[in-house]
Amino acid sequence: MLPELKGKTALVTGASRGIGAATAVSLAKAGCSRVVIHYNSYPEGAQAVTGRIREAGAETESLQADLATPAGIRGFRETVRARVPEIDILVNNAGSLVQRSSLADFPEELFDKVMDLNFRSAWFLAQECSPAMVKKGWGVIVNLSSIAARHGGGPGAAIYSASKAAVACITKGMAKELAAKGVRVNAVSPGTVDNHFHEKFSTKEMLDSMVKMTPAGKLGTDQEVADTILFLCSDASRFIYGQTLEINGGMYMV
Ligand SMILES: NC(=O)c1ccc[n+]([C@@H]2O[C@H](COP(=O)([O-])OP(=O)(O)OC[C@H]3O[C@@H](n4cnc5c(N)ncnc54)[C@H](OP(=O)(O)O)[C@@H]3O)[C@@H](O)[C@H]2O)c1
């Protein structure tokens, strides 16, 4: 339990599975009184996660939105305004590679989808949620970058990687703007996490070679990333601003 989270309301996007689900449940276990989750296409997952949040003693509800279009992001902002106007902790976790595609074939629509989902949604959800945080003089925003932002990504993932580099960059911009107003903004940058994301986009051979390149000798877990997000939401990280924390088993050390 983290006493500083008592009475706080959190919103975690992309929490129907994976890192977002682990984060939402961890925030509830750590003492948040309300953890609202967002999902897109997997209501069964969202329902299971709200069950685990209730078991941990927090109030919850799940909100659906496709965040891969500007209209979807605008619609979700309206939903958030109506249902959870006073968010203390925002975890901008929803994201996806969407589809592997090389420069030669890359469609314009895919470019927009990847950037809207991973980058635009983080910026505009922060724009939506930060005024209430500023008003209270307390708030935390955690964005999801990726190791791909550092190495340019695997095959066909250049635009996904660029979107995650943009997330690391706006994390600094948001942090500078909001620090003096009591709102801390940071990001996490997971390495390869053993979950649905890579079941969908990577082969066993790709994952085996990742393990070989990782000093820790294994892939990451959802909980390892969630624990770092929880740290960034806690007072233990109270003097950390604008940072992107690497969680990658030692693959990149600087
Ligand atoms: N897994 C990794 O190795 C890794 C590494 C670095 C960074 N990350 C980042 O970590 C974050 C969480 O990913 P994960 O690993 O937990 O992947 P995941 O298990 O595939 O979960 C992705 C989450 O994002 C949501 N999402 C996907 N497309 C969406 C859309 N169009 N609109 C709204 N929500 C959408 C999904 O919702 P539904 O399932 O309900 O559709 C799901 O809840 C992402 O930002 C990802 O880029 C992951």
PDB file of C-alpha atoms in Angstrom, residues 68-250:
ATOM      1  CA  ALA A  68      -6.276   5.321 -33.648  1.00  0.00           C
ATOM      2  CA  THR A  69      -8.172   8.232 -35.234  1.00  0.00           C
ATOM      3  CA  PRO A  70      -8.483  11.921 -34.304  1.00  0.00           C
ATOM      4  CA  ALA A  71     -12.277  11.495 -34.089  1.00  0.00           C
ATOM      5  CA  GLY A  72     -11.874   8.513 -31.748  1.00  0.00           C
ATOM      6  CA  ILE A  73      -9.558  10.515 -29.500  1.00  0.00           C
ATOM      7  CA  ARG A  74     -11.979  13.485 -29.481  1.00  0.00           C
ATOM      8  CA  GLY A  75     -14.880  11.174 -28.640  1.00  0.00           C
ATOM      9  CA  PHE A  76     -12.919   9.592 -25.791  1.00  0.00           C
ATOM     10  CA  ARG A  77     -12.068  13.033 -24.414  1.00  0.00           C
ATOM     11  CA  GLU A  78     -15.785  13.788 -24.251  1.00  0.00           C
ATOM     12  CA  THR A  79     -16.435  10.493 -22.460  1.00  0.00           C
ATOM     13  CA  VAL A  80     -13.666  11.202 -19.941  1.00  0.00           C
ATOM     14  CA  ARG A  81     -15.018  14.721 -19.338  1.00  0.00           C
ATOM     15  CA  ALA A  82     -18.469  13.331 -18.636  1.00  0.00           C
ATOM     16  CA  ARG A  83     -17.528  10.251 -16.590  1.00  0.00           C
ATOM     17  CA  VAL A  84     -14.188  10.981 -14.864  1.00  0.00           C
ATOM     18  CA  PRO A  85     -13.587  14.734 -14.904  1.00  0.00           C
ATOM     19  CA  GLU A  86     -11.079  14.708 -12.005  1.00  0.00           C
ATOM     20  CA  ILE A  87      -8.248  12.314 -12.783  1.00  0.00           C
ATOM     21  CA  ASP A  88      -5.167  12.407 -10.547  1.00  0.00           C
ATOM     22  CA  ILE A  89      -3.099   9.788 -12.391  1.00  0.00           C
ATOM     23  CA  LEU A  90      -3.138   9.281 -16.152  1.00  0.00           C
ATOM     24  CA  VAL A  91      -1.274   6.326 -17.669  1.00  0.00           C
ATOM     25  CA  ASN A  92      -1.129   6.763 -21.450  1.00  0.00           C
ATOM     26  CA  ASN A  93      -0.553   3.085 -22.176  1.00  0.00           C
ATOM     27  CA  ALA A  94      -2.778   2.218 -25.178  1.00  0.00           C
ATOM     28  CA  GLY A  95      -0.580   1.472 -28.162  1.00  0.00           C
ATOM     29  CA  SER A  96       0.274  -0.934 -30.914  1.00  0.00           C
ATOM     30  CA  LEU A  97       2.576  -1.518 -33.824  1.00  0.00           C
ATOM     31  CA  VAL A  98      -0.702  -1.994 -35.779  1.00  0.00           C
ATOM     32  CA  GLN A  99       0.989  -3.706 -38.747  1.00  0.00           C
ATOM     33  CA  ARG A 100       4.559  -4.326 -39.884  1.00  0.00           C
ATOM     34  CA  SER A 101       5.202  -2.495 -43.165  1.00  0.00           C
ATOM     35  CA  SER A 102       8.367  -1.381 -44.941  1.00  0.00           C
ATOM     36  CA  LEU A 103       9.144   2.030 -46.450  1.00  0.00           C
ATOM     37  CA  ALA A 104       8.519   0.733 -49.972  1.00  0.00           C
ATOM     38  CA  ASP A 105       4.923  -0.279 -49.193  1.00  0.00           C
ATOM     39  CA  PHE A 106       3.918   1.911 -46.273  1.00  0.00           C
ATOM     40  CA  PRO A 107       0.331   3.238 -46.790  1.00  0.00           C
ATOM     41  CA  GLU A 108      -0.525   6.797 -45.680  1.00  0.00           C
ATOM     42  CA  GLU A 109      -3.530   5.527 -43.706  1.00  0.00           C
ATOM     43  CA  LEU A 110      -1.260   3.244 -41.662  1.00  0.00           C
ATOM     44  CA  PHE A 111       1.088   6.153 -40.944  1.00  0.00           C
ATOM     45  CA  ASP A 112      -1.821   8.171 -39.502  1.00  0.00           C
ATOM     46  CA  LYS A 113      -3.184   5.248 -37.505  1.00  0.00           C
ATOM     47  CA  VAL A 114       0.148   4.438 -35.857  1.00  0.00           C
ATOM     48  CA  MET A 115       0.903   8.069 -35.035  1.00  0.00           C
ATOM     49  CA  ASP A 116      -2.624   8.806 -33.782  1.00  0.00           C
ATOM     50  CA  LEU A 117      -2.787   5.780 -31.514  1.00  0.00           C
ATOM     51  CA  ASN A 118       0.684   5.948 -29.996  1.00  0.00           C
ATOM     52  CA  PHE A 119       1.491   9.668 -30.105  1.00  0.00           C
ATOM     53  CA  ARG A 120      -1.520  11.932 -30.689  1.00  0.00           C
ATOM     54  CA  SER A 121      -3.678  10.134 -28.095  1.00  0.00           C
ATOM     55  CA  ALA A 122      -1.035  10.615 -25.367  1.00  0.00           C
ATOM     56  CA  TRP A 123      -0.734  14.343 -26.064  1.00  0.00           C
ATOM     57  CA  PHE A 124      -4.455  15.093 -26.235  1.00  0.00           C
ATOM     58  CA  LEU A 125      -5.423  12.911 -23.270  1.00  0.00           C
ATOM     59  CA  ALA A 126      -2.797  14.785 -21.254  1.00  0.00           C
ATOM     60  CA  GLN A 127      -4.349  18.029 -22.520  1.00  0.00           C
ATOM     61  CA  GLU A 128      -7.750  16.755 -21.348  1.00  0.00           C
ATOM     62  CA  CYS A 129      -6.692  15.526 -17.909  1.00  0.00           C
ATOM     63  CA  SER A 130      -3.983  17.955 -16.804  1.00  0.00           C
ATOM     64  CA  PRO A 131      -6.157  21.040 -16.023  1.00  0.00           C
ATOM     65  CA  ALA A 132      -7.891  19.213 -13.120  1.00  0.00           C
ATOM     66  CA  MET A 133      -4.465  18.088 -11.848  1.00  0.00           C
ATOM     67  CA  VAL A 134      -3.148  21.651 -12.047  1.00  0.00           C
ATOM     68  CA  LYS A 135      -6.222  22.920 -10.209  1.00  0.00           C
ATOM     69  CA  LYS A 136      -5.523  20.500  -7.335  1.00  0.00           C
ATOM     70  CA  GLY A 137      -1.764  21.088  -7.477  1.00  0.00           C
ATOM     71  CA  TRP A 138      -1.139  17.336  -7.683  1.00  0.00           C
ATOM     72  CA  GLY A 139      -1.006  14.956 -10.606  1.00  0.00           C
ATOM     73  CA  VAL A 140       1.011  12.272 -12.335  1.00  0.00           C
ATOM     74  CA  ILE A 141       1.170  11.376 -16.015  1.00  0.00           C
ATOM     75  CA  VAL A 142       3.088   8.320 -17.217  1.00  0.00           C
ATOM     76  CA  ASN A 143       3.523   7.770 -20.959  1.00  0.00           C
ATOM     77  CA  LEU A 144       4.573   4.569 -22.732  1.00  0.00           C
ATOM     78  CA  SER A 145       7.598   4.861 -24.967  1.00  0.00           C
ATOM     79  CA  SER A 146       9.547   1.819 -26.184  1.00  0.00           C
ATOM     80  CA  ILE A 147      13.037   0.441 -26.675  1.00  0.00           C
ATOM     81  CA  ALA A 148      12.154   0.782 -30.377  1.00  0.00           C
ATOM     82  CA  ALA A 149      12.478   4.556 -29.946  1.00  0.00           C
ATOM     83  CA  ARG A 150      16.196   4.003 -29.327  1.00  0.00           C
ATOM     84  CA  HIS A 151      17.097   1.407 -31.935  1.00  0.00           C
ATOM     85  CA  GLY A 152      14.583   2.245 -34.693  1.00  0.00           C
ATOM     86  CA  GLY A 153      12.555  -0.956 -34.240  1.00  0.00           C
ATOM     87  CA  GLY A 154      12.551  -4.356 -35.868  1.00  0.00           C
ATOM     88  CA  PRO A 155      11.454  -5.056 -39.451  1.00  0.00           C
ATOM     89  CA  GLY A 156       8.612  -2.820 -40.650  1.00  0.00           C
ATOM     90  CA  ALA A 157       8.384  -0.916 -37.368  1.00  0.00           C
ATOM     91  CA  ALA A 158      10.040   2.411 -38.264  1.00  0.00           C
ATOM     92  CA  ILE A 159       6.921   4.577 -37.852  1.00  0.00           C
ATOM     93  CA  TYR A 160       5.900   2.811 -34.634  1.00  0.00           C
ATOM     94  CA  SER A 161       9.423   3.499 -33.347  1.00  0.00           C
ATOM     95  CA  ALA A 162       9.191   7.144 -34.431  1.00  0.00           C
ATOM     96  CA  SER A 163       5.854   7.484 -32.627  1.00  0.00           C
ATOM     97  CA  LYS A 164       7.470   6.159 -29.447  1.00  0.00           C
ATOM     98  CA  ALA A 165      10.452   8.530 -29.829  1.00  0.00           C
ATOM     99  CA  ALA A 166       7.897  11.339 -30.141  1.00  0.00           C
ATOM    100  CA  VAL A 167       6.289  10.138 -26.903  1.00  0.00           C
ATOM    101  CA  ALA A 168       9.650  10.341 -25.085  1.00  0.00           C
ATOM    102  CA  CYS A 169      10.086  13.852 -26.484  1.00  0.00           C
ATOM    103  CA  ILE A 170       6.660  15.198 -25.473  1.00  0.00           C
ATOM    104  CA  THR A 171       7.193  13.662 -22.039  1.00  0.00           C
ATOM    105  CA  LYS A 172       9.966  16.230 -21.557  1.00  0.00           C
ATOM    106  CA  GLY A 173       7.870  19.069 -22.976  1.00  0.00           C
ATOM    107  CA  MET A 174       4.873  18.224 -20.784  1.00  0.00           C
ATOM    108  CA  ALA A 175       7.110  17.820 -17.736  1.00  0.00           C
ATOM    109  CA  LYS A 176       8.649  21.269 -18.233  1.00  0.00           C
ATOM    110  CA  GLU A 177       5.250  22.897 -18.650  1.00  0.00           C
ATOM    111  CA  LEU A 178       3.574  21.177 -15.686  1.00  0.00           C
ATOM    112  CA  ALA A 179       6.371  20.668 -13.115  1.00  0.00           C
ATOM    113  CA  ALA A 180       5.892  23.967 -11.305  1.00  0.00           C
ATOM    114  CA  LYS A 181       2.143  23.317 -11.158  1.00  0.00           C
ATOM    115  CA  GLY A 182       2.493  20.109  -9.129  1.00  0.00           C
ATOM    116  CA  VAL A 183       2.153  17.647 -11.996  1.00  0.00           C
ATOM    117  CA  ARG A 184       4.954  15.174 -12.690  1.00  0.00           C
ATOM    118  CA  VAL A 185       5.256  13.681 -16.167  1.00  0.00           C
ATOM    119  CA  ASN A 186       7.541  10.746 -16.960  1.00  0.00           C
ATOM    120  CA  ALA A 187       7.630   7.783 -19.318  1.00  0.00           C
ATOM    121  CA  VAL A 188       8.666   4.165 -19.286  1.00  0.00           C
ATOM    122  CA  SER A 189      10.431   2.467 -22.155  1.00  0.00           C
ATOM    123  CA  PRO A 190       9.931  -1.299 -22.047  1.00  0.00           C
ATOM    124  CA  GLY A 191      12.207  -3.675 -23.914  1.00  0.00           C
ATOM    125  CA  THR A 192      10.612  -6.827 -25.313  1.00  0.00           C
ATOM    126  CA  VAL A 193       7.761  -7.869 -23.032  1.00  0.00           C
ATOM    127  CA  ASP A 194       6.467 -11.415 -23.275  1.00  0.00           C
ATOM    128  CA  ASN A 195       2.787 -10.721 -23.962  1.00  0.00           C
ATOM    129  CA  HIS A 196      -0.008 -10.392 -26.558  1.00  0.00           C
ATOM    130  CA  PHE A 197       1.855  -7.586 -28.375  1.00  0.00           C
ATOM    131  CA  HIS A 198       4.643  -9.906 -29.509  1.00  0.00           C
ATOM    132  CA  GLU A 199       2.329 -12.897 -29.934  1.00  0.00           C
ATOM    133  CA  LYS A 200       0.705 -10.733 -32.593  1.00  0.00           C
ATOM    134  CA  PHE A 201       3.730  -9.082 -34.207  1.00  0.00           C
ATOM    135  CA  SER A 202       6.839 -11.252 -33.651  1.00  0.00           C
ATOM    136  CA  THR A 203       7.942 -14.782 -34.448  1.00  0.00           C
ATOM    137  CA  LYS A 204       9.460 -17.224 -31.960  1.00  0.00           C
ATOM    138  CA  GLU A 205      12.815 -16.792 -33.759  1.00  0.00           C
ATOM    139  CA  MET A 206      12.686 -13.006 -33.273  1.00  0.00           C
ATOM    140  CA  LEU A 207      11.926 -13.424 -29.567  1.00  0.00           C
ATOM    141  CA  ASP A 208      14.656 -16.056 -29.091  1.00  0.00           C
ATOM    142  CA  SER A 209      17.211 -13.699 -30.606  1.00  0.00           C
ATOM    143  CA  MET A 210      15.997 -10.895 -28.260  1.00  0.00           C
ATOM    144  CA  VAL A 211      16.604 -13.160 -25.271  1.00  0.00           C
ATOM    145  CA  LYS A 212      20.149 -13.882 -26.531  1.00  0.00           C
ATOM    146  CA  MET A 213      20.865 -10.130 -26.777  1.00  0.00           C
ATOM    147  CA  THR A 214      19.505  -9.380 -23.281  1.00  0.00           C
ATOM    148  CA  PRO A 215      22.021  -9.502 -20.410  1.00  0.00           C
ATOM    149  CA  ALA A 216      19.253 -10.575 -17.981  1.00  0.00           C
ATOM    150  CA  GLY A 217      18.688 -13.588 -20.251  1.00  0.00           C
ATOM    151  CA  LYS A 218      14.914 -13.312 -20.472  1.00  0.00           C
ATOM    152  CA  LEU A 219      12.056 -11.225 -21.861  1.00  0.00           C
ATOM    153  CA  GLY A 220      10.276  -8.713 -19.634  1.00  0.00           C
ATOM    154  CA  THR A 221       6.907  -9.251 -17.964  1.00  0.00           C
ATOM    155  CA  ASP A 222       3.842  -7.014 -17.744  1.00  0.00           C
ATOM    156  CA  GLN A 223       4.306  -6.811 -13.978  1.00  0.00           C
ATOM    157  CA  GLU A 224       7.928  -5.643 -14.256  1.00  0.00           C
ATOM    158  CA  VAL A 225       6.762  -2.693 -16.339  1.00  0.00           C
ATOM    159  CA  ALA A 226       3.724  -2.072 -14.103  1.00  0.00           C
ATOM    160  CA  ASP A 227       5.975  -1.961 -11.024  1.00  0.00           C
ATOM    161  CA  THR A 228       8.067   0.799 -12.627  1.00  0.00           C
ATOM    162  CA  ILE A 229       4.938   2.752 -13.592  1.00  0.00           C
ATOM    163  CA  LEU A 230       3.749   2.413  -9.987  1.00  0.00           C
ATOM    164  CA  PHE A 231       7.106   3.760  -8.800  1.00  0.00           C
ATOM    165  CA  LEU A 232       6.657   6.786 -11.096  1.00  0.00           C
ATOM    166  CA  CYS A 233       3.177   7.346  -9.617  1.00  0.00           C
ATOM    167  CA  SER A 234       4.488   7.172  -6.050  1.00  0.00           C
ATOM    168  CA  ASP A 235       6.186   9.724  -3.820  1.00  0.00           C
ATOM    169  CA  ALA A 236       9.356   7.616  -4.027  1.00  0.00           C
ATOM    170  CA  SER A 237       9.916   9.224  -7.450  1.00  0.00           C
ATOM    171  CA  ARG A 238       8.907  12.730  -6.318  1.00  0.00           C
ATOM    172  CA  PHE A 239      11.994  14.479  -7.739  1.00  0.00           C
ATOM    173  CA  ILE A 240      11.921  12.666 -11.103  1.00  0.00           C
ATOM    174  CA  TYR A 241      10.589  14.776 -13.988  1.00  0.00           C
ATOM    175  CA  GLY A 242      10.592  14.286 -17.753  1.00  0.00           C
ATOM    176  CA  GLN A 243      12.515  11.011 -17.661  1.00  0.00           C
ATOM    177  CA  THR A 244      12.031   7.908 -19.744  1.00  0.00           C
ATOM    178  CA  LEU A 245      12.964   4.905 -17.598  1.00  0.00           C
ATOM    179  CA  GLU A 246      14.350   1.928 -19.505  1.00  0.00           C
ATOM    180  CA  ILE A 247      13.040  -1.502 -18.473  1.00  0.00           C
ATOM    181  CA  ASN A 248      14.879  -3.898 -20.734  1.00  0.00           C
ATOM    182  CA  GLY A 249      16.970  -6.387 -18.769  1.00  0.00           C
ATOM    183  CA  GLY A 250      20.141  -4.440 -19.528  1.00  0.00           C
TER     184      GLY A 250
END
